[in-house]
Short mmCIF file of C-alpha atoms in Angstrom, two decimals:
data_model
loop_
_atom_site.label_atom_id
_atom_site.label_comp_id
_atom_site.label_asym_id
_atom_site.label_seq_id
_atom_site.Cartn_x
_atom_site.Cartn_y
_atom_site.Cartn_z
CA MET M 137 0.00 0.00 0.00
CA LYS M 138 2.81 2.33 0.95
CA LYS M 139 4.62 1.47 -2.30
CA LEU M 140 1.46 2.18 -4.33
CA PHE M 141 1.03 5.50 -2.55
CA THR M 142 4.67 6.39 -3.23
CA THR M 143 4.21 5.50 -6.90
CA ILE M 144 1.10 7.64 -7.18
CA ILE M 145 2.91 10.60 -5.60
CA ALA M 146 5.83 10.12 -7.99
CA VAL M 147 3.54 10.02 -11.03
CA PHE M 148 1.64 13.07 -9.80
CA SER M 149 4.89 14.95 -9.23
CA LEU M 150 6.08 14.07 -12.74
CA VAL M 151 2.81 15.23 -14.32
CA LEU M 152 2.93 18.43 -12.29
CA ALA M 153 6.53 19.07 -13.32
CA LEU M 154 5.72 18.48 -16.98
CA THR M 155 2.71 20.77 -16.71
CA LEU M 156 4.73 23.56 -15.12
CA THR M 157 7.50 23.13 -17.66
CA SER M 158 4.97 23.27 -20.49
CA CYS M 159 3.34 26.37 -19.02
CA GLY M 160 6.76 27.99 -18.77
CA LYS M 161 7.34 27.67 -22.49
CA LYS M 162 5.81 30.91 -23.75
CA GLN M 163 4.67 30.78 -27.34
CA LEU M 164 5.63 33.42 -29.85
CA THR M 165 2.44 35.49 -30.13
CA ILE M 166 1.13 37.77 -32.87
CA TRP M 167 -1.86 40.14 -32.70
CA VAL M 168 -3.91 40.85 -35.83
CA GLY M 169 -7.51 41.90 -36.48
CA SER M 170 -10.05 39.28 -35.43
CA GLU M 171 -11.35 38.95 -39.00
CA CYS M 172 -8.05 37.52 -40.22
CA VAL M 173 -6.81 35.35 -37.33
CA ASP M 174 -7.42 32.06 -39.15
CA PHE M 175 -5.66 33.27 -42.28
CA TYR M 176 -2.49 34.39 -40.49
CA GLN M 177 -2.49 31.36 -38.18
CA GLU M 178 -2.42 29.11 -41.23
CA LYS M 179 0.43 31.15 -42.73
CA CYS M 180 2.42 31.11 -39.49
CA ASP M 181 2.00 27.35 -39.16
CA ALA M 182 3.33 27.04 -42.71
CA TYR M 183 6.25 29.31 -41.80
CA VAL M 184 7.27 27.10 -38.89
CA GLU M 185 6.90 23.95 -40.98
CA ASN M 186 9.07 25.39 -43.74
CA TYR M 187 11.64 26.65 -41.22
CA ASN M 188 11.95 23.18 -39.72
CA ALA M 189 12.35 21.65 -43.17
CA THR M 190 15.13 24.05 -44.20
CA HIS M 191 17.14 24.45 -40.99
CA GLU M 192 19.19 22.00 -38.98
CA GLU M 193 17.74 23.26 -35.70
CA ALA M 194 13.98 23.33 -35.27
CA PHE M 195 12.09 26.58 -34.74
CA PRO M 196 12.19 27.10 -30.96
CA THR M 197 8.44 27.38 -30.36
CA SER M 198 5.04 27.48 -32.00
CA ILE M 199 3.35 30.69 -33.16
CA LYS M 200 -0.03 31.70 -31.78
CA VAL M 201 -2.07 34.30 -33.67
CA LEU M 202 -4.68 36.20 -31.63
CA GLY M 203 -7.38 38.69 -32.61
CA VAL M 204 -7.03 42.12 -30.99
CA ASP M 205 -8.52 45.47 -32.05
CA ALA M 206 -5.68 47.36 -33.73
CA GLY M 207 -6.85 50.71 -32.37
CA ALA M 208 -6.51 49.47 -28.79
CA ALA M 209 -3.44 47.27 -29.27
CA ALA M 210 -0.78 49.89 -28.49
CA GLN M 211 -2.29 50.83 -25.13
CA GLN M 212 -3.01 47.20 -24.27
CA TYR M 213 0.64 46.39 -24.98
CA LEU M 214 1.89 49.31 -22.88
CA ASN M 215 -0.26 48.22 -19.96
CA ASP M 216 1.99 45.15 -19.59
CA VAL M 217 4.93 45.12 -22.00
CA GLU M 218 6.47 42.03 -20.42
CA ALA M 219 3.34 39.96 -21.02
CA GLY M 220 2.67 41.58 -24.40
CA PRO M 221 2.87 39.93 -27.82
CA ASP M 222 6.07 39.54 -29.80
CA ILE M 223 4.54 41.06 -32.96
CA PHE M 224 1.36 43.15 -33.10
CA THR M 225 -0.68 45.37 -35.39
CA ILE M 226 -1.25 49.11 -34.88
CA PRO M 227 -2.53 52.01 -36.98
CA HIS M 228 0.57 54.00 -37.92
CA ASP M 229 -0.59 57.07 -36.00
CA ASN M 230 -0.22 55.11 -32.73
CA MET M 231 3.54 54.92 -33.29
CA GLY M 232 4.26 57.98 -31.15
CA LYS M 233 3.00 56.50 -27.91
CA LEU M 234 5.12 53.37 -28.44
CA THR M 235 8.37 55.16 -29.31
CA ALA M 236 8.20 57.91 -26.70
CA GLY M 237 11.34 58.20 -24.57
CA SER M 238 13.61 55.22 -25.08
CA SER M 239 10.91 53.34 -27.05
CA ASN M 240 8.89 50.29 -26.04
CA ILE M 241 9.17 48.60 -29.43
CA TYR M 242 12.14 47.34 -31.39
CA PRO M 243 13.47 49.19 -34.46
CA ILE M 244 13.76 47.45 -37.81
CA ARG M 245 17.42 46.60 -38.39
CA SER M 246 17.25 43.89 -41.06
CA GLN M 247 18.48 45.43 -44.31
CA SER M 248 16.42 43.04 -46.43
CA LEU M 249 13.27 44.07 -44.57
CA ILE M 250 14.19 47.76 -44.88
CA ASP M 251 14.69 47.23 -48.62
CA GLN M 252 11.27 45.55 -48.86
CA ILE M 253 9.64 48.47 -47.03
CA ASN M 254 11.28 51.01 -49.36
CA ASN M 255 10.47 49.07 -52.53
CA ASP M 256 6.84 48.18 -51.78
CA ASN M 257 5.27 51.19 -50.08
CA PRO M 258 4.12 54.65 -51.20
CA ASP M 259 6.21 57.53 -49.88
CA ALA M 260 3.31 58.63 -47.66
CA PHE M 261 3.58 55.40 -45.67
CA ILE M 262 7.37 55.36 -45.52
CA ASP M 263 7.36 58.86 -44.04
CA VAL M 264 5.09 57.95 -41.11
CA ILE M 265 6.56 54.61 -39.97
CA GLN M 266 9.78 56.25 -38.81
CA ALA M 267 10.53 57.72 -35.42
CA SER M 268 13.53 59.33 -33.82
CA VAL M 269 14.87 57.83 -30.60
CA GLN M 270 17.70 59.62 -28.82
CA GLY M 271 18.52 61.56 -31.98
CA THR M 272 18.56 58.62 -34.41
CA SER M 273 15.75 57.85 -36.86
CA TYR M 274 14.60 54.27 -37.38
CA TYR M 275 11.84 52.36 -39.12
CA PHE M 276 9.57 50.96 -36.42
CA GLY M 277 6.54 49.81 -38.42
CA VAL M 278 6.09 47.47 -41.38
CA PRO M 279 2.96 48.41 -43.41
CA TYR M 280 0.71 45.61 -44.62
CA ILE M 281 -2.85 46.99 -44.62
CA ALA M 282 -4.12 50.37 -45.88
CA GLN M 283 -7.32 52.41 -45.69
CA SER M 284 -8.75 55.75 -46.82
CA LEU M 285 -12.08 57.52 -47.24
CA VAL M 286 -14.19 56.82 -50.33
CA LEU M 287 -17.72 57.55 -51.55
CA PHE M 288 -20.53 55.02 -51.07
CA TYR M 289 -23.53 56.02 -53.17
CA ASN M 290 -26.98 55.03 -54.45
CA ALA M 291 -26.29 53.81 -57.98
CA ASP M 292 -30.02 53.64 -58.76
CA VAL M 293 -30.18 57.42 -58.58
CA LEU M 294 -26.62 58.56 -59.30
CA THR M 295 -24.66 57.70 -62.42
CA ALA M 296 -20.90 57.23 -62.66
CA GLU M 297 -20.83 60.68 -64.28
CA ASP M 298 -22.83 62.27 -61.44
CA VAL M 299 -20.39 61.11 -58.76
CA LYS M 300 -17.37 62.66 -60.44
CA THR M 301 -18.32 66.02 -58.90
CA TRP M 302 -20.06 67.23 -55.75
CA GLU M 303 -22.03 69.60 -57.94
CA GLY M 304 -23.34 66.67 -59.97
CA ILE M 305 -24.49 64.85 -56.84
CA SER M 306 -26.28 67.88 -55.37
CA ALA M 307 -27.99 68.59 -58.70
CA LYS M 308 -29.38 65.06 -58.74
CA ALA M 309 -30.39 65.35 -55.07
CA LYS M 310 -32.32 68.52 -55.92
CA SER M 311 -34.04 66.83 -58.85
CA VAL M 312 -35.36 63.96 -56.70
CA SER M 313 -36.37 66.09 -53.69
CA THR M 314 -40.06 66.78 -53.11
CA ASN M 315 -42.06 69.09 -50.88
CA ASP M 316 -42.28 66.26 -48.37
CA LYS M 317 -38.76 64.93 -48.68
CA LEU M 318 -35.54 66.92 -48.73
CA VAL M 319 -32.75 64.82 -50.20
CA LYS M 320 -29.15 65.55 -49.24
CA ALA M 321 -26.18 64.98 -51.54
CA ALA M 322 -24.05 63.38 -48.83
CA ASP M 323 -23.88 62.32 -45.22
CA LEU M 324 -20.73 62.67 -43.16
CA LEU M 325 -20.00 60.30 -40.30
CA GLY M 326 -19.03 63.13 -37.95
CA ASP M 327 -17.57 66.60 -37.53
CA ASP M 328 -14.21 65.25 -36.35
CA GLY M 329 -10.95 65.98 -38.13
CA PHE M 330 -10.89 62.58 -39.84
CA ASN M 331 -14.39 62.14 -41.26
CA ASN M 332 -14.58 65.82 -42.21
CA SER M 333 -11.12 66.02 -43.77
CA PHE M 334 -12.20 65.99 -47.42
CA LEU M 335 -12.07 69.79 -47.75
CA LEU M 336 -9.09 70.64 -45.55
CA LEU M 337 -6.98 68.05 -47.39
CA ALA M 338 -8.32 68.86 -50.87
CA LYS M 339 -5.78 69.48 -53.64
CA TYR M 340 -6.22 71.66 -56.72
CA PHE M 341 -5.13 71.24 -60.32
CA ASP M 342 -2.54 73.89 -61.14
CA ALA M 343 -1.78 75.43 -64.54
CA ASP M 344 0.19 72.31 -65.52
CA ASN M 345 -2.66 70.04 -64.37
CA ASN M 346 -0.66 68.80 -61.39
CA LEU M 347 -2.40 68.25 -58.06
CA THR M 348 -1.09 70.84 -55.62
CA THR M 349 -1.63 71.88 -52.01
CA SER M 350 -0.11 74.32 -49.57
CA VAL M 351 -1.37 72.34 -46.56
CA LYS M 352 1.20 71.27 -43.98
CA ILE M 353 0.26 69.32 -40.86
CA TYR M 354 3.29 68.32 -38.77
CA GLU M 355 5.27 68.11 -42.01
CA ASN M 356 8.19 65.66 -41.64
CA GLY M 357 7.19 65.22 -38.02
CA VAL M 358 8.13 68.79 -37.08
CA GLU M 359 6.02 70.21 -34.26
CA ASP M 360 5.45 73.68 -35.67
CA ALA M 361 5.34 72.76 -39.37
CA ASN M 362 1.63 73.52 -39.69
CA MET M 363 0.06 75.70 -42.37
CA VAL M 364 -3.59 75.58 -43.45
CA HIS M 365 -4.38 79.22 -44.22
CA GLY M 366 -3.09 79.21 -47.82
CA ASP M 367 -5.15 80.64 -50.65
CA ASP M 368 -6.14 77.14 -51.80
CA THR M 369 -7.42 76.05 -48.38
CA MET M 370 -9.30 79.31 -47.97
CA ALA M 371 -11.01 78.82 -51.35
CA ALA M 372 -11.80 75.15 -50.70
CA LEU M 373 -13.41 75.88 -47.33
CA LYS M 374 -15.35 78.83 -48.72
CA TRP M 375 -16.73 76.46 -51.35
CA GLY M 376 -17.46 73.93 -48.60
CA ALA M 377 -19.37 76.50 -46.57
CA ARG M 378 -21.77 76.99 -49.46
CA TYR M 379 -22.08 73.23 -49.96
CA PHE M 380 -23.00 72.61 -46.33
CA LYS M 381 -25.57 75.40 -46.39
CA VAL M 382 -27.42 74.69 -49.64
CA GLU M 383 -30.56 72.59 -49.25
CA ASN M 384 -29.21 69.64 -51.20
CA GLY M 385 -25.61 69.74 -50.01
CA ALA M 386 -23.75 67.79 -47.32
CA THR M 387 -24.47 67.25 -43.64
CA ILE M 388 -23.64 64.97 -40.74
CA ALA M 389 -26.08 62.07 -40.45
CA GLY M 390 -28.67 63.21 -37.92
CA GLY M 391 -27.10 66.67 -37.91
CA ILE M 392 -28.58 70.16 -37.62
CA GLY M 393 -30.76 71.23 -40.55
CA LYS M 394 -31.13 67.70 -41.86
CA ALA M 395 -34.36 66.19 -43.13
CA GLY M 396 -34.55 62.46 -42.62
CA SER M 397 -33.71 59.91 -39.98
CA SER M 398 -31.05 59.72 -37.28
CA GLY M 399 -28.57 57.34 -38.90
CA TRP M 400 -26.67 57.30 -42.18
CA GLU M 401 -27.68 53.72 -42.92
CA THR M 402 -31.36 54.66 -42.85
CA ASP M 403 -30.63 57.87 -44.75
CA LEU M 404 -29.15 55.84 -47.61
CA LYS M 405 -31.81 53.12 -47.47
CA ASP M 406 -34.74 55.54 -47.44
CA GLY M 407 -33.23 57.98 -49.93
CA TYR M 408 -32.71 60.97 -47.62
CA ALA M 409 -29.02 61.02 -48.59
CA LEU M 410 -27.60 59.86 -51.91
CA SER M 411 -24.06 59.19 -50.70
CA LEU M 412 -21.79 58.74 -47.70
CA ILE M 413 -18.18 59.75 -47.13
CA GLY M 414 -16.91 56.65 -45.35
CA GLY M 415 -14.26 53.99 -45.05
CA ALA M 416 -13.93 50.24 -45.49
CA TRP M 417 -15.28 49.82 -41.95
CA ASN M 418 -18.65 51.13 -43.25
CA TYR M 419 -18.74 48.79 -46.25
CA LYS M 420 -20.90 46.01 -44.80
CA ALA M 421 -23.43 48.46 -43.39
CA ALA M 422 -23.57 50.33 -46.71
CA LYS M 423 -24.23 47.04 -48.53
CA ALA M 424 -26.97 46.21 -46.04
CA ALA M 425 -28.55 49.63 -46.60
CA LEU M 426 -28.41 49.73 -50.40
CA GLY M 427 -28.02 46.10 -51.47
CA THR M 428 -27.61 45.84 -55.23
CA LYS M 429 -27.95 49.64 -55.52
CA LEU M 430 -24.58 50.27 -53.83
CA GLY M 431 -21.95 52.05 -55.87
CA ILE M 432 -18.40 53.00 -54.79
CA ALA M 433 -16.23 55.80 -56.15
CA VAL M 434 -13.29 58.01 -55.23
CA LEU M 435 -14.30 61.21 -53.45
CA PRO M 436 -15.60 63.77 -55.98
CA GLN M 437 -14.07 66.93 -57.39
CA PHE M 438 -15.53 70.45 -57.07
CA THR M 439 -15.05 73.73 -58.91
CA ILE M 440 -14.40 77.14 -57.35
CA THR M 441 -16.91 79.87 -58.26
CA GLU M 442 -16.57 83.65 -58.06
CA ALA M 443 -18.08 83.44 -54.58
CA ASP M 444 -15.29 81.10 -53.42
CA ALA M 445 -12.26 82.56 -55.23
CA TYR M 446 -9.48 83.75 -52.96
CA GLY M 447 -6.07 85.25 -53.68
CA THR M 448 -4.29 83.22 -56.35
CA ILE M 449 -7.17 80.71 -56.60
CA SER M 450 -9.55 82.00 -59.24
CA ALA M 451 -13.03 80.93 -60.32
CA GLY M 452 -12.90 77.79 -62.44
CA THR M 453 -10.12 76.14 -60.42
CA VAL M 454 -10.89 72.45 -59.95
CA PHE M 455 -10.22 70.72 -56.63
CA GLN M 456 -10.00 67.04 -55.81
CA SER M 457 -11.41 66.05 -52.41
CA GLY M 458 -8.76 64.72 -50.07
CA SER M 459 -8.51 62.08 -47.37
CA PHE M 460 -6.25 60.74 -44.70
CA ALA M 461 -4.71 57.63 -46.28
CA ASP M 462 -3.47 55.41 -43.51
CA CYS M 463 -1.67 52.14 -43.00
CA LYS M 464 -1.71 49.46 -40.36
CA CYS M 465 1.71 48.12 -39.44
CA PHE M 466 3.36 45.22 -37.74
CA VAL M 467 5.61 46.34 -34.87
CA LEU M 468 8.03 44.28 -32.77
CA LYS M 469 8.24 43.80 -29.03
CA LYS M 470 11.34 45.17 -27.36
CA GLY M 471 13.01 42.45 -25.33
CA SER M 472 11.25 39.49 -26.96
CA ALA M 473 12.73 36.09 -26.18
CA TYR M 474 12.47 35.43 -29.92
CA GLN M 475 13.93 38.74 -31.15
CA GLN M 476 16.22 37.09 -33.71
CA TYR M 477 13.24 35.58 -35.56
CA LEU M 478 10.77 38.46 -35.57
CA GLU M 479 12.00 40.49 -38.55
CA ASP M 480 12.04 37.44 -40.82
CA ILE M 481 8.49 36.54 -39.78
CA VAL M 482 7.26 40.07 -40.41
CA GLN M 483 9.02 40.21 -43.77
CA TYR M 484 7.16 37.03 -44.72
CA LEU M 485 3.76 38.22 -43.45
CA SER M 486 4.03 41.65 -45.13
CA SER M 487 5.41 40.48 -48.48
CA VAL M 488 3.63 41.41 -51.70
CA SER M 489 2.50 37.83 -52.29
CA MET M 490 1.09 37.58 -48.75
CA GLN M 491 -0.75 40.89 -49.13
CA GLU M 492 -2.31 39.60 -52.33
CA GLU M 493 -3.40 36.38 -50.64
CA ALA M 494 -4.81 38.32 -47.67
CA PHE M 495 -6.84 40.54 -50.00
CA THR M 496 -8.36 37.53 -51.73
CA ALA M 497 -8.94 35.51 -48.54
CA VAL M 498 -10.04 38.11 -45.97
CA ALA M 499 -10.39 41.38 -47.94
CA ASN M 500 -7.43 43.12 -46.25
CA LEU M 501 -6.71 46.18 -48.36
CA PRO M 502 -3.01 45.92 -49.26
CA ALA M 503 -0.50 48.63 -48.46
CA TYR M 504 1.52 47.64 -51.55
CA LYS M 505 1.74 50.66 -53.83
CA ASN M 506 1.18 48.78 -57.11
CA ALA M 507 -1.59 46.46 -55.92
CA ALA M 508 -4.31 47.97 -58.13
CA GLU M 509 -2.28 47.28 -61.28
CA GLU M 510 -0.73 43.95 -60.30
CA PHE M 511 -3.25 42.02 -58.19
CA ALA M 512 -5.62 40.04 -60.38
CA ALA M 513 -8.42 40.06 -57.79
CA MET M 514 -8.42 43.87 -57.79
CA LYS M 515 -9.26 43.93 -61.48
CA ALA M 516 -12.38 41.80 -61.04
CA ASP M 517 -15.82 43.27 -61.60
CA THR M 518 -16.83 43.09 -57.95
CA LEU M 519 -17.67 45.60 -55.23
CA ASP M 520 -14.78 44.32 -53.12
CA ALA M 521 -12.38 45.07 -55.94
CA LYS M 522 -14.00 48.46 -56.55
CA LEU M 523 -13.69 49.40 -52.88
CA SER M 524 -10.02 48.48 -52.84
CA SER M 525 -9.10 50.19 -56.10
CA CYS M 526 -10.90 53.39 -55.04
CA GLN M 527 -9.10 53.46 -51.69
CA ILE M 528 -5.75 52.98 -53.39
CA LYS M 529 -6.60 55.75 -55.86
CA MET M 530 -7.34 58.02 -52.89
CA PHE M 531 -3.75 57.51 -51.70
CA GLU M 532 -2.75 59.86 -54.53
CA TYR M 533 -5.13 62.51 -53.24
CA GLY M 534 -4.51 62.27 -49.52
CA ILE M 535 -1.85 62.21 -46.84
CA ALA M 536 -1.10 59.73 -44.10
CA GLN M 537 -2.12 60.94 -40.65
CA PRO M 538 1.07 62.62 -39.38
CA PHE M 539 0.37 61.95 -35.72
CA GLY M 540 2.59 58.94 -35.15
CA PHE M 541 5.69 61.09 -34.69
CA ALA M 542 4.52 62.10 -31.22
CA GLN M 543 1.44 61.26 -29.16
CA LYS M 544 0.80 64.94 -28.40
CA TYR M 545 0.19 65.62 -32.10
CA ASN M 546 -2.85 63.33 -32.13
CA THR M 547 -4.23 64.98 -29.00
CA ARG M 548 -3.73 68.50 -30.32
CA TYR M 549 -5.32 67.78 -33.69
CA TYR M 550 -8.35 65.79 -32.53
CA SER M 551 -8.99 66.77 -28.92
CA LYS M 552 -8.56 70.54 -28.77
CA ASN M 553 -11.85 71.30 -30.60
CA THR M 554 -10.26 72.60 -33.81
CA PRO M 555 -12.27 70.17 -36.01
CA GLY M 556 -15.49 71.27 -34.31
CA LEU M 557 -14.64 74.92 -34.89
CA ILE M 558 -14.04 74.25 -38.58
CA TYR M 559 -17.33 72.38 -38.92
CA ALA M 560 -19.20 75.16 -37.11
CA TRP M 561 -17.78 77.70 -39.57
CA LEU M 562 -18.69 75.52 -42.56
CA THR M 563 -22.28 75.09 -41.43
CA GLY M 564 -22.66 78.59 -40.00
CA VAL M 565 -24.16 77.11 -36.83
CA ASN M 566 -22.83 78.50 -33.52
CA SER M 567 -19.54 79.53 -35.11
CA GLU M 568 -17.13 81.39 -32.83
CA TYR M 569 -15.65 83.05 -35.91
CA ALA M 570 -17.23 85.50 -38.31
CA LEU M 571 -18.62 83.90 -41.45
CA THR M 572 -16.32 86.02 -43.60
CA ASP M 573 -12.92 85.66 -45.26
CA ALA M 574 -11.34 87.41 -42.30
CA GLY M 575 -13.13 85.11 -39.87
CA LEU M 576 -11.99 82.02 -41.73
CA MET M 577 -8.39 83.27 -41.85
CA GLU M 578 -8.47 83.89 -38.10
CA LEU M 579 -9.89 80.41 -37.48
CA LEU M 580 -7.30 78.61 -39.59
CA GLN M 581 -4.40 80.50 -38.04
CA TYR M 582 -5.79 79.63 -34.60
CA CYS M 583 -5.88 75.93 -35.61
CA GLU M 584 -2.24 76.11 -36.67
CA SER M 585 -1.31 77.66 -33.35
CA VAL M 586 -3.12 74.97 -31.35
CA TRP M 587 -1.48 72.17 -33.32
CA SER M 588 1.97 73.75 -32.91
CA THR M 589 1.77 74.70 -29.24
CA GLY M 590 -1.10 72.79 -27.68
CA GLU M 591 -2.35 76.09 -26.23
CA THR M 592 -6.03 76.98 -26.56
CA LYS M 593 -7.94 80.17 -25.82
#
């Protein structure tokens, strides 16, 4: 009996030891969006299998892919860096909070990965994945997903020709309005500095037909490199003020002066708005609202009139609506037990071929600059392909959010009420600034000052 008891204790002790040992072997972990966990898990399993087949020593662990909201990932990681993932996904404008001080993420040092980044990405992305730590600039992010604002519209009412210009959309909205139903050209998702960026970031066609802008927002990451009171921005916002105030112009869904319901989905479905300025994250809801009537296009152009002309920008000047064109990046844990393997894994997961597979399998919009021309699936006659090609086209017309250089930039731009002040001036509702050229100039110079200094009135 005593021998049996001793044997049982020995077996129990062995099982316990094996369990503790197993628990002590931390897997290499990767965070991606929940919609693509299965895809990247399959690819990581294949990576480990191939590594083991081509190396004398086996890969030291398995790879576990987990779904985490990219927008919250940076803060979640900072809450417990030690327990955090080895590789994770962030929007590029979260870079500042991760690289502040001595940096909590690891810089990219692999020359082959740096070469891949430089070869595959548009300049706008390359500019915003860098950060300076103790006076030296490094790449910290590896782009692999992109996004920008586009136009979702009712293709039963609007033609492809109509949606080329905001004037064309409002003319059609006027033609289908009745005494009982005021139809708006477009809904905005909000008055914030992202969803209402199409005018501030608009570019105009110069005498040589080149798209041009004087706008600077933290240019090259410099704190006081802000300028939005140029003649072109003045003219674009003056045009926008008329467009927000005309009966069949633009408004926020459920906003002041709007006829219709309280949500943009219902506005589109019931015909109170003919279009929406939105992003890929609104795609499923837009399809649910419009079904087979859904059309997708790049954001429209508009033409300056005598009423909008300002300084060097004369009547007849054509503007292209702008957008923030952003990327999501892989970043690397600082102090990972598997540091020597991380760059090779990320190079594999962000490669052109992997981005193409991810687009086909889980509809991840690629960051690769030539995807629209080279990826077969993007040339298909489908809404998914149309959404992707329109977003990529908007990269030419927009800028990447320049807030990843420092966390304070994001706070100053979005949280100091400058977007709300701009929207109030555009709509003429409760504006703190005179609805004149002088009032607009004062407002824009105040915005520049807030972004540069953080100081408000």
